[in-house]
PDB file of C-alpha atoms in Angstrom:
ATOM      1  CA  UNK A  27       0.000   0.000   0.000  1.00  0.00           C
ATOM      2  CA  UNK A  28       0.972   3.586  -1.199  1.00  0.00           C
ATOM      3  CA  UNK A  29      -0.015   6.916   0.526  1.00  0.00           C
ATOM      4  CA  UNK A  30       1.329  10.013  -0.497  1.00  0.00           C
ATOM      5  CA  UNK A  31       1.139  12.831   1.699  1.00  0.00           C
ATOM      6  CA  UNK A  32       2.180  16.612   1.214  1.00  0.00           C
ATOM      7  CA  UNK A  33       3.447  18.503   3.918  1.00  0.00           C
ATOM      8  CA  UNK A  34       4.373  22.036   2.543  1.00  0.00           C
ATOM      9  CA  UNK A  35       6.918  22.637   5.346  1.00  0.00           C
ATOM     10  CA  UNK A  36       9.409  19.610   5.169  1.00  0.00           C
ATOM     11  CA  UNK A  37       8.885  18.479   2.164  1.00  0.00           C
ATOM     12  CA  UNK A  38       7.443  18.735  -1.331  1.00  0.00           C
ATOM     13  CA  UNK A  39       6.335  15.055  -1.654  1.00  0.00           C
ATOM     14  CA  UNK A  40       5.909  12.055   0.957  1.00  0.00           C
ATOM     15  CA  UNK A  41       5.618   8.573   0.186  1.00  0.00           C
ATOM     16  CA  UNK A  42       4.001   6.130   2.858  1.00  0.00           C
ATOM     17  CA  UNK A  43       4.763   2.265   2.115  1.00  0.00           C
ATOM     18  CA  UNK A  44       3.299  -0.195   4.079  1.00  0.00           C
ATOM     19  CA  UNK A  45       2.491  -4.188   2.945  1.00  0.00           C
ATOM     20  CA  UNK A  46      -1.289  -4.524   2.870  1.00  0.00           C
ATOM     21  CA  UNK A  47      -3.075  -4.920   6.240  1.00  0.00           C
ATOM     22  CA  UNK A  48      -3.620  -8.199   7.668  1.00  0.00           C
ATOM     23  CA  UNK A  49      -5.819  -8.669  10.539  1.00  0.00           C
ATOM     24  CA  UNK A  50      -6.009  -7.114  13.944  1.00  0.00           C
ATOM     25  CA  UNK A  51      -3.163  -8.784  16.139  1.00  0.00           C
ATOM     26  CA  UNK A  52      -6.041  -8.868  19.271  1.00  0.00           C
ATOM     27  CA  UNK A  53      -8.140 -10.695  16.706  1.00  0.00           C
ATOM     28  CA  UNK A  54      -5.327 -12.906  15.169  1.00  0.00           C
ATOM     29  CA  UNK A  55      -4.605 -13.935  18.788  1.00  0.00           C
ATOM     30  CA  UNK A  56      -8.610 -15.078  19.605  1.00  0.00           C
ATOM     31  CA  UNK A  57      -7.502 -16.851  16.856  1.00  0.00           C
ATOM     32  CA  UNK A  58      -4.595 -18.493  17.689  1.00  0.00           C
ATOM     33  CA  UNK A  59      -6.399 -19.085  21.598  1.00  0.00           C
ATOM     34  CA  UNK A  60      -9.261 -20.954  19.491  1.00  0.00           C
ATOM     35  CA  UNK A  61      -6.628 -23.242  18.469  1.00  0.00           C
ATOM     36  CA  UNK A  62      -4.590 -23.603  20.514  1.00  0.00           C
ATOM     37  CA  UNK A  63      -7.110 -24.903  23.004  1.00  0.00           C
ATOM     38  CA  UNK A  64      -8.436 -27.001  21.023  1.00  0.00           C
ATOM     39  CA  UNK A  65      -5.112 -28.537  19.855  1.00  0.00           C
ATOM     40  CA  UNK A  66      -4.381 -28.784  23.459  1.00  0.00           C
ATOM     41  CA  UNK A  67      -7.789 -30.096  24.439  1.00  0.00           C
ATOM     42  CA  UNK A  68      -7.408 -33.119  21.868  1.00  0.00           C
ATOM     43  CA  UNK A  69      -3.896 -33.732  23.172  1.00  0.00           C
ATOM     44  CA  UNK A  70      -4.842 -34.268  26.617  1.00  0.00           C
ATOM     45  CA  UNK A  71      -7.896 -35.996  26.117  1.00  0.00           C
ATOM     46  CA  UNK A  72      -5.754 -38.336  24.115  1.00  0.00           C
ATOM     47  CA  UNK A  73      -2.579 -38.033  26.775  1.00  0.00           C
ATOM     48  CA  UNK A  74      -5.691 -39.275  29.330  1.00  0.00           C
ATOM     49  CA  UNK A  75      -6.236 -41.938  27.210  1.00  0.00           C
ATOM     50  CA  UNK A  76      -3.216 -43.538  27.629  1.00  0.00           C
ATOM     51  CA  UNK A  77      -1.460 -41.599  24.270  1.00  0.00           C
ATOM     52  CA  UNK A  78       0.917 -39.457  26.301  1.00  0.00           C
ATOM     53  CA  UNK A  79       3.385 -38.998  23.560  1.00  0.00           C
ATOM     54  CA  UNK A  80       0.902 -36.741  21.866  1.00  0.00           C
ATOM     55  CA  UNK A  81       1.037 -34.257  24.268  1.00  0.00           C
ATOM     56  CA  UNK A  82       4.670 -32.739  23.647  1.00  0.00           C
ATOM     57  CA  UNK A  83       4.101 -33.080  19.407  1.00  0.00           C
ATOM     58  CA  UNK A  84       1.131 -30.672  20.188  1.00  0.00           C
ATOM     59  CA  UNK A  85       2.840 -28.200  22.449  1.00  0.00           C
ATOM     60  CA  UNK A  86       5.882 -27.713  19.559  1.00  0.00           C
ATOM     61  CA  UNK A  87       3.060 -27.352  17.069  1.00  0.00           C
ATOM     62  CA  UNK A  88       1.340 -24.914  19.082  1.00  0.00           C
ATOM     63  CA  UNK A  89       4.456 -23.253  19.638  1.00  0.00           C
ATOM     64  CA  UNK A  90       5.503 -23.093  15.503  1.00  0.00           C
ATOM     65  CA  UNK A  91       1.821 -21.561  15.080  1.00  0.00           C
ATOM     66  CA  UNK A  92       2.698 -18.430  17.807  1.00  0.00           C
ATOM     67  CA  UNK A  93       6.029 -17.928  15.996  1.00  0.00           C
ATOM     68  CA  UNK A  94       4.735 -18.229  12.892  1.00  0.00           C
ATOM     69  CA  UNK A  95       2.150 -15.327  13.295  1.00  0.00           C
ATOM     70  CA  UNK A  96       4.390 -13.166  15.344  1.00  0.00           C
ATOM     71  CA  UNK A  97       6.634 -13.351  12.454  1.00  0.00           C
ATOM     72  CA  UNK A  98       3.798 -12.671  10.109  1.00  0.00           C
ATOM     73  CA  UNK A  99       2.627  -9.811  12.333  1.00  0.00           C
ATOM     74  CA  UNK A 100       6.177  -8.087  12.220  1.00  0.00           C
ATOM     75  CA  UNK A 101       6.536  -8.650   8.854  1.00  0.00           C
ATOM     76  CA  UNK A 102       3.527  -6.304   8.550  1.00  0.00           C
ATOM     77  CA  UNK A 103       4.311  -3.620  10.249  1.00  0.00           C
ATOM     78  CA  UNK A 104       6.906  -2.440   7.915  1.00  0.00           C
ATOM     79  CA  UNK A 105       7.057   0.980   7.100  1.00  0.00           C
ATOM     80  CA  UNK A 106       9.284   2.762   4.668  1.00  0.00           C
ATOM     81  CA  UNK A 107       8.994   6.429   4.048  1.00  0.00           C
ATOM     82  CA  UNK A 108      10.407   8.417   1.358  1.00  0.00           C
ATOM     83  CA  UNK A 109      10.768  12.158   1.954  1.00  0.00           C
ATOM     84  CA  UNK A 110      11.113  14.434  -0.958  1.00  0.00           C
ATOM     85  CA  UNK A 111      12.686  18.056   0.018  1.00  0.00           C
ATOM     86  CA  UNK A 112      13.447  20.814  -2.049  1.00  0.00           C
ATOM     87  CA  UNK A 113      17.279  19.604  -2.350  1.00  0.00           C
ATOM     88  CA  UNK A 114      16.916  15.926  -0.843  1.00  0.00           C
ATOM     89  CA  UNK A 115      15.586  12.420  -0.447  1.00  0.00           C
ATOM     90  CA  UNK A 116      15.422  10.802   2.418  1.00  0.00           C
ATOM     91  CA  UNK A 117      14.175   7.333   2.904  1.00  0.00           C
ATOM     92  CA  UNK A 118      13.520   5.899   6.329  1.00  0.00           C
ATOM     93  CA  UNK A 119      13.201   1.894   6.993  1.00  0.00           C
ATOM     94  CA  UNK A 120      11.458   0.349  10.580  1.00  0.00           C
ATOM     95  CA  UNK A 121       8.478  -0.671  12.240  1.00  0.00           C
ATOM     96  CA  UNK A 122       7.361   2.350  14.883  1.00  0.00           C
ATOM     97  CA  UNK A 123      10.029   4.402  14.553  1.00  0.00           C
ATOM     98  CA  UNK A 124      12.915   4.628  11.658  1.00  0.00           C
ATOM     99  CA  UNK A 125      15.596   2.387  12.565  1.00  0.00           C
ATOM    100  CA  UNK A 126      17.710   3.239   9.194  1.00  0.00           C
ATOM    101  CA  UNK A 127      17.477   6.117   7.084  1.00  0.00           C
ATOM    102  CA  UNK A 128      19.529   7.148   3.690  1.00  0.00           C
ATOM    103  CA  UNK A 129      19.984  10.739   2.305  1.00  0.00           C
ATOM    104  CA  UNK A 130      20.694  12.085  -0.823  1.00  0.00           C
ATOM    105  CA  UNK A 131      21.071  14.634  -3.426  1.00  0.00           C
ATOM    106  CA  UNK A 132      17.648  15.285  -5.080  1.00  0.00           C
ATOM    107  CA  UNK A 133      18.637  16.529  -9.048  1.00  0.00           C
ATOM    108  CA  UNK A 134      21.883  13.278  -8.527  1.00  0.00           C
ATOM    109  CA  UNK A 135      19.428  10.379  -7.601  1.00  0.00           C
ATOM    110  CA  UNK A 136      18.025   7.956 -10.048  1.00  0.00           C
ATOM    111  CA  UNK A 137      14.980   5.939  -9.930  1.00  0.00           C
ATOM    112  CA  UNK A 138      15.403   2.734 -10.834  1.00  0.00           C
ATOM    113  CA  UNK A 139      13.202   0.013 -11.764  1.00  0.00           C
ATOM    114  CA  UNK A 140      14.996  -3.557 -12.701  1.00  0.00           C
ATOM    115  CA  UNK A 141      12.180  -5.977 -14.380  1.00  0.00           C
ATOM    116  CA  UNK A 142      13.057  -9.591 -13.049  1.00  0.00           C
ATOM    117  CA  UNK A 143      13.952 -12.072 -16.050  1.00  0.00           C
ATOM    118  CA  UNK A 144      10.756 -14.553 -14.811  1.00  0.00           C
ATOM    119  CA  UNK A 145       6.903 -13.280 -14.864  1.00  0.00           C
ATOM    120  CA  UNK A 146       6.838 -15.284 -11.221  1.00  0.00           C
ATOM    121  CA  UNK A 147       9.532 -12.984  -9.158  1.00  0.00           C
ATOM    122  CA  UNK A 148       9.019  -9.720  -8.634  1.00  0.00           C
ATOM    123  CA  UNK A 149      10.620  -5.988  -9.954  1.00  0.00           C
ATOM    124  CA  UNK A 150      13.495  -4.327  -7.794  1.00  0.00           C
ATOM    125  CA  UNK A 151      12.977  -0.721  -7.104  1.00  0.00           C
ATOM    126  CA  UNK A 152      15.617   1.035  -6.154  1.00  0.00           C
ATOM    127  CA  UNK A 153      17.114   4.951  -5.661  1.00  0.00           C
ATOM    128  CA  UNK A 154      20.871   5.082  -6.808  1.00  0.00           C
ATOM    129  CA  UNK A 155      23.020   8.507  -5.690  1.00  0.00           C
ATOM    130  CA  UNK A 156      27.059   8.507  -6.056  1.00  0.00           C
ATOM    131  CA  UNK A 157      27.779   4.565  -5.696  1.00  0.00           C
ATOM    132  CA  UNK A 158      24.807   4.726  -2.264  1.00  0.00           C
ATOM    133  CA  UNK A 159      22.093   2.643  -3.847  1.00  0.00           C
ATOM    134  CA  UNK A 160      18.696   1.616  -1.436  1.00  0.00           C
ATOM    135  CA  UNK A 161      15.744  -0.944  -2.642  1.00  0.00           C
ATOM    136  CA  UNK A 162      12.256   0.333  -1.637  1.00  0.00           C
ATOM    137  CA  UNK A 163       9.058  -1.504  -1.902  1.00  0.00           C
ATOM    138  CA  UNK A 164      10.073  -4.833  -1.488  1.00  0.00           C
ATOM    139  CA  UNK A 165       6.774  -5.662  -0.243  1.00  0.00           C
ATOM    140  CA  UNK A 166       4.669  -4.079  -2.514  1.00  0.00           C
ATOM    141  CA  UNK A 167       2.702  -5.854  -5.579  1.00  0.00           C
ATOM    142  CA  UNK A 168       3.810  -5.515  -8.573  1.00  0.00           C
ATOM    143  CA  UNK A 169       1.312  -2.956 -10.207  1.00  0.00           C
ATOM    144  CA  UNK A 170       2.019  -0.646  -7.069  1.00  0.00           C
ATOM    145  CA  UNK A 171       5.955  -0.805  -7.580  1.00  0.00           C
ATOM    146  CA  UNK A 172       5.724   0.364 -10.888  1.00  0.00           C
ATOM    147  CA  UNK A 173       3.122   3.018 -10.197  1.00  0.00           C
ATOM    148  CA  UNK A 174       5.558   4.140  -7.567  1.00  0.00           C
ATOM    149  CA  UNK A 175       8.672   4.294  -9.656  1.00  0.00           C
ATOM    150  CA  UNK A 176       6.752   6.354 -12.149  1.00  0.00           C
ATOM    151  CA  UNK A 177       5.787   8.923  -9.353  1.00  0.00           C
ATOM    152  CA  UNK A 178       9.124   8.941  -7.781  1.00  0.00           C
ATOM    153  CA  UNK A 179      10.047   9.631 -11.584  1.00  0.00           C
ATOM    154  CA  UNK A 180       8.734  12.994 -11.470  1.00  0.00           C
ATOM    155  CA  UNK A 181      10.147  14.208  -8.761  1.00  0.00           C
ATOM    156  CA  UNK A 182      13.575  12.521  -8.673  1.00  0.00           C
ATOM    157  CA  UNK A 183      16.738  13.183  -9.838  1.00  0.00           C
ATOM    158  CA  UNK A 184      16.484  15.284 -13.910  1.00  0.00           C
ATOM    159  CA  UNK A 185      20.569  15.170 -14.051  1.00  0.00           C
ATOM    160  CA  UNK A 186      20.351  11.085 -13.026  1.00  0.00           C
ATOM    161  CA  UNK A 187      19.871  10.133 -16.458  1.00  0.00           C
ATOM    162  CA  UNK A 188      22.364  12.663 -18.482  1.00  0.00           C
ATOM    163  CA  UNK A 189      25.208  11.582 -15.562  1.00  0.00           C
ATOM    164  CA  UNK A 190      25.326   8.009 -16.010  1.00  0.00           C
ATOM    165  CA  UNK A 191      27.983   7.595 -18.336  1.00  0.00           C
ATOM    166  CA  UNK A 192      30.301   9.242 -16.369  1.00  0.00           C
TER     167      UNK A 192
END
């Protein structure tokens, strides 16, 4: 998902990415309580019965199910922000807060969009500036990448082209 925000006083252009919204982690955790239970319930219903060794099998897989969607749930919150200024570009990569950022020279970064060689893997986006080179949008489908690298287009870097052979 792209927003794009203006905000006359730091920058001229501000690009929001996020991966599309999965559910609510309070509701993905009913969820996983649902489950877990009754995973658990089975278990020791069977563990009663005289199956005991069913009882650890279905606390790992309980456990792989948590750490699955707590990986799924970080995974989502991603957030990458590209700041356009009057003279830079900054790009900021975390989760709440940035935990890397990149700056550059406006008019000396390029846009670039690298098409993968099979339909079935996906485009690299990236901003290139004096050998510094950051992908963005790693997350984002396909149709949104490329809608993105156009917009960044027109605001990025006019001398990135010309200064390539150099």
């Amino acid at each position: 998902m792209v927003a794009i925000e203006h905000d006359d006083e730091q920058c001229e252009r501000c690009f929001v990415l996020q991966p599309g919204s999965g559910a609510q982690w309070r509701a993905t955790m009913m969820v996983f309580a649902l489950i877990a239970l009754t995973c658990l319930g089975v278990a020791v219903s069977l563990a009663l019965a005289g199956y005991w060794l069913i009882l650890p099998f279905a606390g790992v897989e309980v456990m792989v199910l948590y750490w699955a969607l707590h990986a799924s749930a970080l995974r989502a919150a991603q957030r990458e922000v590209i700041w356009i200024g009057t003279s830079e570009v900054k790009v900021q990569k975390g989760r709440k807060r940035p935990e890397q950022q990149w700056l550059f020279q406006r008019v000396w970064t390029e846009v670039h969009l690298e098409p993968s060689g099979h339909p079935w893997y996906p485009s690299r986006l990236s901003l290139r500036s004096r050998g510094q080179e950051v992908d963005i949008g790693g997350f984002l489908q396909e149709n949104e990448r490329v809608a993105l690298a156009r917009e960044l287009k027109r605001f990025i870097g006019p001398m990135a082209a010309p200064g390539r052979g150099v």
